[in-house]
Structures are given as structure tokens and as C-alpha cells.
């Protein structure tokens, strides 16, 4: 189910809205509370100031474009501003205008892939630009990872596997590519190959929560329910945000054990967790526009396809002999 968007982990910077800050029964001294609150206010003021600066920049570039509508740099910088403002439709508009002026500008093509894949969630259009980028930069193997990610999102799993394997010709130890391949095998119900792939890397990744969740689902398929449950409960104990990933596996255990009520409860908890995270970090324009770890994308996919995903788990585990 989980699909990592980038190979290299980059910490995601998130602003916290004052509306979300509640200092109930604080154990902090008063001066620490006031310092913390001032820090949040400063962060929000900086966020607002950044927005004002970007709007000002857009107005200046607009004057340039009034004078010369085909000034490519002004078009690109305007698109960059809109991307930073998290207005993907406007960003696309100006990137595409720039591309009409310079059709072979690889930077613009790459940014269109980025906006469509990570902000506007239009995988088919992103894939079209990937094909164009490959013609411009055939030796850039990183594009195969992005291609695999998008094909995976489109449920074109065999093509996605080919793209990841092509990427791994140059980056054979990519943990993100390996994890995505494992998850593709599980989506295809090919748990044998998923387990083979996981066993190759698990010793070096055994403390990574993403690999642990994959391990837990494979254990469920192998009817090792107690071990799978132990992994999930430990992850939940460490961080409640893992609920989005772990509750479906717990639901799979309950499906396999024919406890439909508990399974329904587990999937509802996963949905609640996904909605809670998405409401705070993904839908208020106060989060990283590029969604580096696909945290927002994966939750949106789960929310939008909740009934289908639950039904797939039911078919996969409840009807097993």
C-alpha cells in the first residue's frame, strides 16, 4: 500500500498553526510556555511574510511579461513562486507557457513532472512529461525511480517493476526502490517474491518502520499472526502516526481469523488516522509543497480508495483456506 516518492529522505519542514496549539495541563514553566508560543507565532509570521514576498515577486514578473510575454525566465520564476505558494494549477500554467517558448528546457519539464506527481496528483500527465524528459536526458537514471513511482500509483505494476529494476542497475542498494518493489509484489499477491526481496535487505533495515510494516504483512500471509501483531503494536506504541500503516495489517489479521467486527474497527482507525494527519499537514497550505516522503499522497490515496483497499484485504485474507 505504501509508496515512497523519493529515494533520499529529506526532513519535511512543517509550520504549526496557532489554532492547533493547546497547552493543556502543561508541565513546562511559564517562561518556557511563552517562549514556545512566541516561536510558533514567529514561524507563522515568517510563513505569511514569505507569502507576501512571493506575491510581490509575481507582480514584478507580471510587469516583465506585459512587456515581453515570451520571456522564459520570467515565466519560470512566476511558476516557481506559485509552486512555493502551493498553487499547482497556476504553476503548471506558467511552466507550460515557458515550455512553449523553450520546448527542450529540461529544467521546466522536470518541474512539470514534480508538480503533477507531487502536488496536483495527476499521474498520467506526469508520465507524459517523464517520457519527454527521458528523450532529453536519457542518462539520468533518477527519472526511472520517479517513473516507477508513478506507474505504481497508476496500478501498472509490471511496468513499475521494470522501471525500478532499471533504476537499480545504477543504484542497487536503494532502500526506497527495494521497499516499493516489495510493496508492488504484495499488491500483486506475490508474497513469495516479496519475502525473497525483503530477506535480502531486512538485516540492514530491521529498525526501519516501513520495512517492519512490510514484514508484518508478509507474516500475516504466512499465518504467523502473533509475530505480525507484535510488530504492529510496537510501532503504534512508538508513534501513533504509524496507525495509518499498521491498522490495515491488524485488520488483515482479524480478517484471517474471521473476526469481521475487529477488522472493521481496525480499518476505521486507519481511516481516522489518515484523515487526522491529512487535515493538519496536507490540506491547509502549511506543508512542504513537494510532499517529499509522499506522506500526503499516500494518505489521500487511502482516503479516496478506502472501501476498495478494505475489500482487497478482505478478499486476500478472509477467504484463505
mmCIF file with all atom_site columns, C-alpha atoms in Angstrom, residues 92-164:
data_model
loop_
_atom_site.group_PDB
_atom_site.id
_atom_site.type_symbol
_atom_site.label_atom_id
_atom_site.label_alt_id
_atom_site.label_comp_id
_atom_site.label_asym_id
_atom_site.label_entity_id
_atom_site.label_seq_id
_atom_site.pdbx_PDB_ins_code
_atom_site.Cartn_x
_atom_site.Cartn_y
_atom_site.Cartn_z
_atom_site.occupancy
_atom_site.B_iso_or_equiv
_atom_site.pdbx_formal_charge
_atom_site.auth_seq_id
_atom_site.auth_comp_id
_atom_site.auth_asym_id
_atom_site.auth_atom_id
_atom_site.pdbx_PDB_model_num
ATOM 1  C CA . UNK A 1 92  ? 1.564  24.414 -14.344 1.00 0.00 ? 92  UNK A CA 1
ATOM 2  C CA . UNK A 1 93  ? 0.129  27.277 -16.404 1.00 0.00 ? 93  UNK A CA 1
ATOM 3  C CA . UNK A 1 94  ? 3.392  29.232 -16.324 1.00 0.00 ? 94  UNK A CA 1
ATOM 4  C CA . UNK A 1 95  ? 5.706  26.223 -16.677 1.00 0.00 ? 95  UNK A CA 1
ATOM 5  C CA . UNK A 1 96  ? 3.779  25.180 -19.781 1.00 0.00 ? 96  UNK A CA 1
ATOM 6  C CA . UNK A 1 97  ? 3.913  28.717 -21.184 1.00 0.00 ? 97  UNK A CA 1
ATOM 7  C CA . UNK A 1 98  ? 7.678  28.606 -20.656 1.00 0.00 ? 98  UNK A CA 1
ATOM 8  C CA . UNK A 1 99  ? 7.865  25.231 -22.374 1.00 0.00 ? 99  UNK A CA 1
ATOM 9  C CA . UNK A 1 100 ? 6.057  26.633 -25.405 1.00 0.00 ? 100 UNK A CA 1
ATOM 10 C CA . UNK A 1 101 ? 8.914  29.154 -25.678 1.00 0.00 ? 101 UNK A CA 1
ATOM 11 C CA . UNK A 1 102 ? 11.714 26.662 -24.940 1.00 0.00 ? 102 UNK A CA 1
ATOM 12 C CA . UNK A 1 103 ? 10.358 23.158 -25.753 1.00 0.00 ? 103 UNK A CA 1
ATOM 13 C CA . UNK A 1 104 ? 13.588 21.378 -24.797 1.00 0.00 ? 104 UNK A CA 1
ATOM 14 C CA . UNK A 1 105 ? 14.181 23.049 -21.441 1.00 0.00 ? 105 UNK A CA 1
ATOM 15 C CA . UNK A 1 106 ? 14.837 20.006 -19.236 1.00 0.00 ? 106 UNK A CA 1
ATOM 16 C CA . UNK A 1 107 ? 14.508 22.048 -16.021 1.00 0.00 ? 107 UNK A CA 1
ATOM 17 C CA . UNK A 1 108 ? 10.959 23.079 -16.924 1.00 0.00 ? 108 UNK A CA 1
ATOM 18 C CA . UNK A 1 109 ? 9.993  19.544 -17.948 1.00 0.00 ? 109 UNK A CA 1
ATOM 19 C CA . UNK A 1 110 ? 11.347 18.163 -14.658 1.00 0.00 ? 110 UNK A CA 1
ATOM 20 C CA . UNK A 1 111 ? 9.392  20.730 -12.662 1.00 0.00 ? 111 UNK A CA 1
ATOM 21 C CA . UNK A 1 112 ? 6.188  19.855 -14.513 1.00 0.00 ? 112 UNK A CA 1
ATOM 22 C CA . UNK A 1 113 ? 6.764  16.217 -13.521 1.00 0.00 ? 113 UNK A CA 1
ATOM 23 C CA . UNK A 1 114 ? 7.285  17.353 -9.940  1.00 0.00 ? 114 UNK A CA 1
ATOM 24 C CA . UNK A 1 115 ? 4.120  19.469 -9.789  1.00 0.00 ? 115 UNK A CA 1
ATOM 25 C CA . UNK A 1 116 ? 1.892  16.894 -11.464 1.00 0.00 ? 116 UNK A CA 1
ATOM 26 C CA . UNK A 1 117 ? 3.231  13.965 -9.439  1.00 0.00 ? 117 UNK A CA 1
ATOM 27 C CA . UNK A 1 118 ? 3.672  15.536 -6.007  1.00 0.00 ? 118 UNK A CA 1
ATOM 28 C CA . UNK A 1 119 ? 1.232  18.441 -5.858  1.00 0.00 ? 119 UNK A CA 1
ATOM 29 C CA . UNK A 1 120 ? -1.523 18.139 -8.433  1.00 0.00 ? 120 UNK A CA 1
ATOM 30 C CA . UNK A 1 121 ? -1.710 14.332 -8.231  1.00 0.00 ? 121 UNK A CA 1
ATOM 31 C CA . UNK A 1 122 ? -2.205 13.902 -11.984 1.00 0.00 ? 122 UNK A CA 1
ATOM 32 C CA . UNK A 1 123 ? -0.054 10.860 -12.633 1.00 0.00 ? 123 UNK A CA 1
ATOM 33 C CA . UNK A 1 124 ? -0.983 10.446 -16.295 1.00 0.00 ? 124 UNK A CA 1
ATOM 34 C CA . UNK A 1 125 ? 0.199  13.940 -17.183 1.00 0.00 ? 125 UNK A CA 1
ATOM 35 C CA . UNK A 1 126 ? 3.328  13.448 -15.079 1.00 0.00 ? 126 UNK A CA 1
ATOM 36 C CA . UNK A 1 127 ? 4.050  10.272 -17.046 1.00 0.00 ? 127 UNK A CA 1
ATOM 37 C CA . UNK A 1 128 ? 3.763  12.141 -20.353 1.00 0.00 ? 128 UNK A CA 1
ATOM 38 C CA . UNK A 1 129 ? 6.403  14.599 -19.209 1.00 0.00 ? 129 UNK A CA 1
ATOM 39 C CA . UNK A 1 130 ? 8.619  11.782 -17.946 1.00 0.00 ? 130 UNK A CA 1
ATOM 40 C CA . UNK A 1 131 ? 8.661  10.329 -21.444 1.00 0.00 ? 131 UNK A CA 1
ATOM 41 C CA . UNK A 1 132 ? 9.693  13.732 -22.795 1.00 0.00 ? 132 UNK A CA 1
ATOM 42 C CA . UNK A 1 133 ? 12.375 14.129 -20.095 1.00 0.00 ? 133 UNK A CA 1
ATOM 43 C CA . UNK A 1 134 ? 13.848 10.710 -20.953 1.00 0.00 ? 134 UNK A CA 1
ATOM 44 C CA . UNK A 1 135 ? 14.364 11.884 -24.531 1.00 0.00 ? 135 UNK A CA 1
ATOM 45 C CA . UNK A 1 136 ? 16.158 14.994 -23.274 1.00 0.00 ? 136 UNK A CA 1
ATOM 46 C CA . UNK A 1 137 ? 18.215 13.271 -20.530 1.00 0.00 ? 137 UNK A CA 1
ATOM 47 C CA . UNK A 1 138 ? 18.491 9.539  -21.364 1.00 0.00 ? 138 UNK A CA 1
ATOM 48 C CA . UNK A 1 139 ? 21.428 9.019  -18.984 1.00 0.00 ? 139 UNK A CA 1
ATOM 49 C CA . UNK A 1 140 ? 19.656 10.349 -15.882 1.00 0.00 ? 140 UNK A CA 1
ATOM 50 C CA . UNK A 1 141 ? 18.734 7.135  -14.066 1.00 0.00 ? 141 UNK A CA 1
ATOM 51 C CA . UNK A 1 142 ? 16.924 9.007  -11.280 1.00 0.00 ? 142 UNK A CA 1
ATOM 52 C CA . UNK A 1 143 ? 13.988 9.502  -13.632 1.00 0.00 ? 143 UNK A CA 1
ATOM 53 C CA . UNK A 1 144 ? 13.389 5.744  -13.628 1.00 0.00 ? 144 UNK A CA 1
ATOM 54 C CA . UNK A 1 145 ? 12.620 5.906  -9.908  1.00 0.00 ? 145 UNK A CA 1
ATOM 55 C CA . UNK A 1 146 ? 10.024 8.627  -10.489 1.00 0.00 ? 146 UNK A CA 1
ATOM 56 C CA . UNK A 1 147 ? 8.618  6.663  -13.430 1.00 0.00 ? 147 UNK A CA 1
ATOM 57 C CA . UNK A 1 148 ? 8.312  3.562  -11.249 1.00 0.00 ? 148 UNK A CA 1
ATOM 58 C CA . UNK A 1 149 ? 6.567  5.539  -8.513  1.00 0.00 ? 149 UNK A CA 1
ATOM 59 C CA . UNK A 1 150 ? 4.013  6.997  -10.923 1.00 0.00 ? 150 UNK A CA 1
ATOM 60 C CA . UNK A 1 151 ? 3.355  3.671  -12.695 1.00 0.00 ? 151 UNK A CA 1
ATOM 61 C CA . UNK A 1 152 ? 2.869  2.116  -9.250  1.00 0.00 ? 152 UNK A CA 1
ATOM 62 C CA . UNK A 1 153 ? 0.290  4.801  -8.418  1.00 0.00 ? 153 UNK A CA 1
ATOM 63 C CA . UNK A 1 154 ? -1.468 4.019  -11.706 1.00 0.00 ? 154 UNK A CA 1
ATOM 64 C CA . UNK A 1 155 ? -1.521 0.314  -10.722 1.00 0.00 ? 155 UNK A CA 1
ATOM 65 C CA . UNK A 1 156 ? 0.588  -0.572 -13.760 1.00 0.00 ? 156 UNK A CA 1
ATOM 66 C CA . UNK A 1 157 ? 2.651  -2.835 -11.574 1.00 0.00 ? 157 UNK A CA 1
ATOM 67 C CA . UNK A 1 158 ? 4.639  -4.842 -14.136 1.00 0.00 ? 158 UNK A CA 1
ATOM 68 C CA . UNK A 1 159 ? 5.809  -1.655 -15.844 1.00 0.00 ? 159 UNK A CA 1
ATOM 69 C CA . UNK A 1 160 ? 6.646  -0.141 -12.454 1.00 0.00 ? 160 UNK A CA 1
ATOM 70 C CA . UNK A 1 161 ? 8.802  -3.165 -11.582 1.00 0.00 ? 161 UNK A CA 1
ATOM 71 C CA . UNK A 1 162 ? 10.731 -2.744 -14.843 1.00 0.00 ? 162 UNK A CA 1
ATOM 72 C CA . UNK A 1 163 ? 11.321 0.939  -14.103 1.00 0.00 ? 163 UNK A CA 1
ATOM 73 C CA . UNK A 1 164 ? 12.589 0.254  -10.563 1.00 0.00 ? 164 UNK A CA 1
#
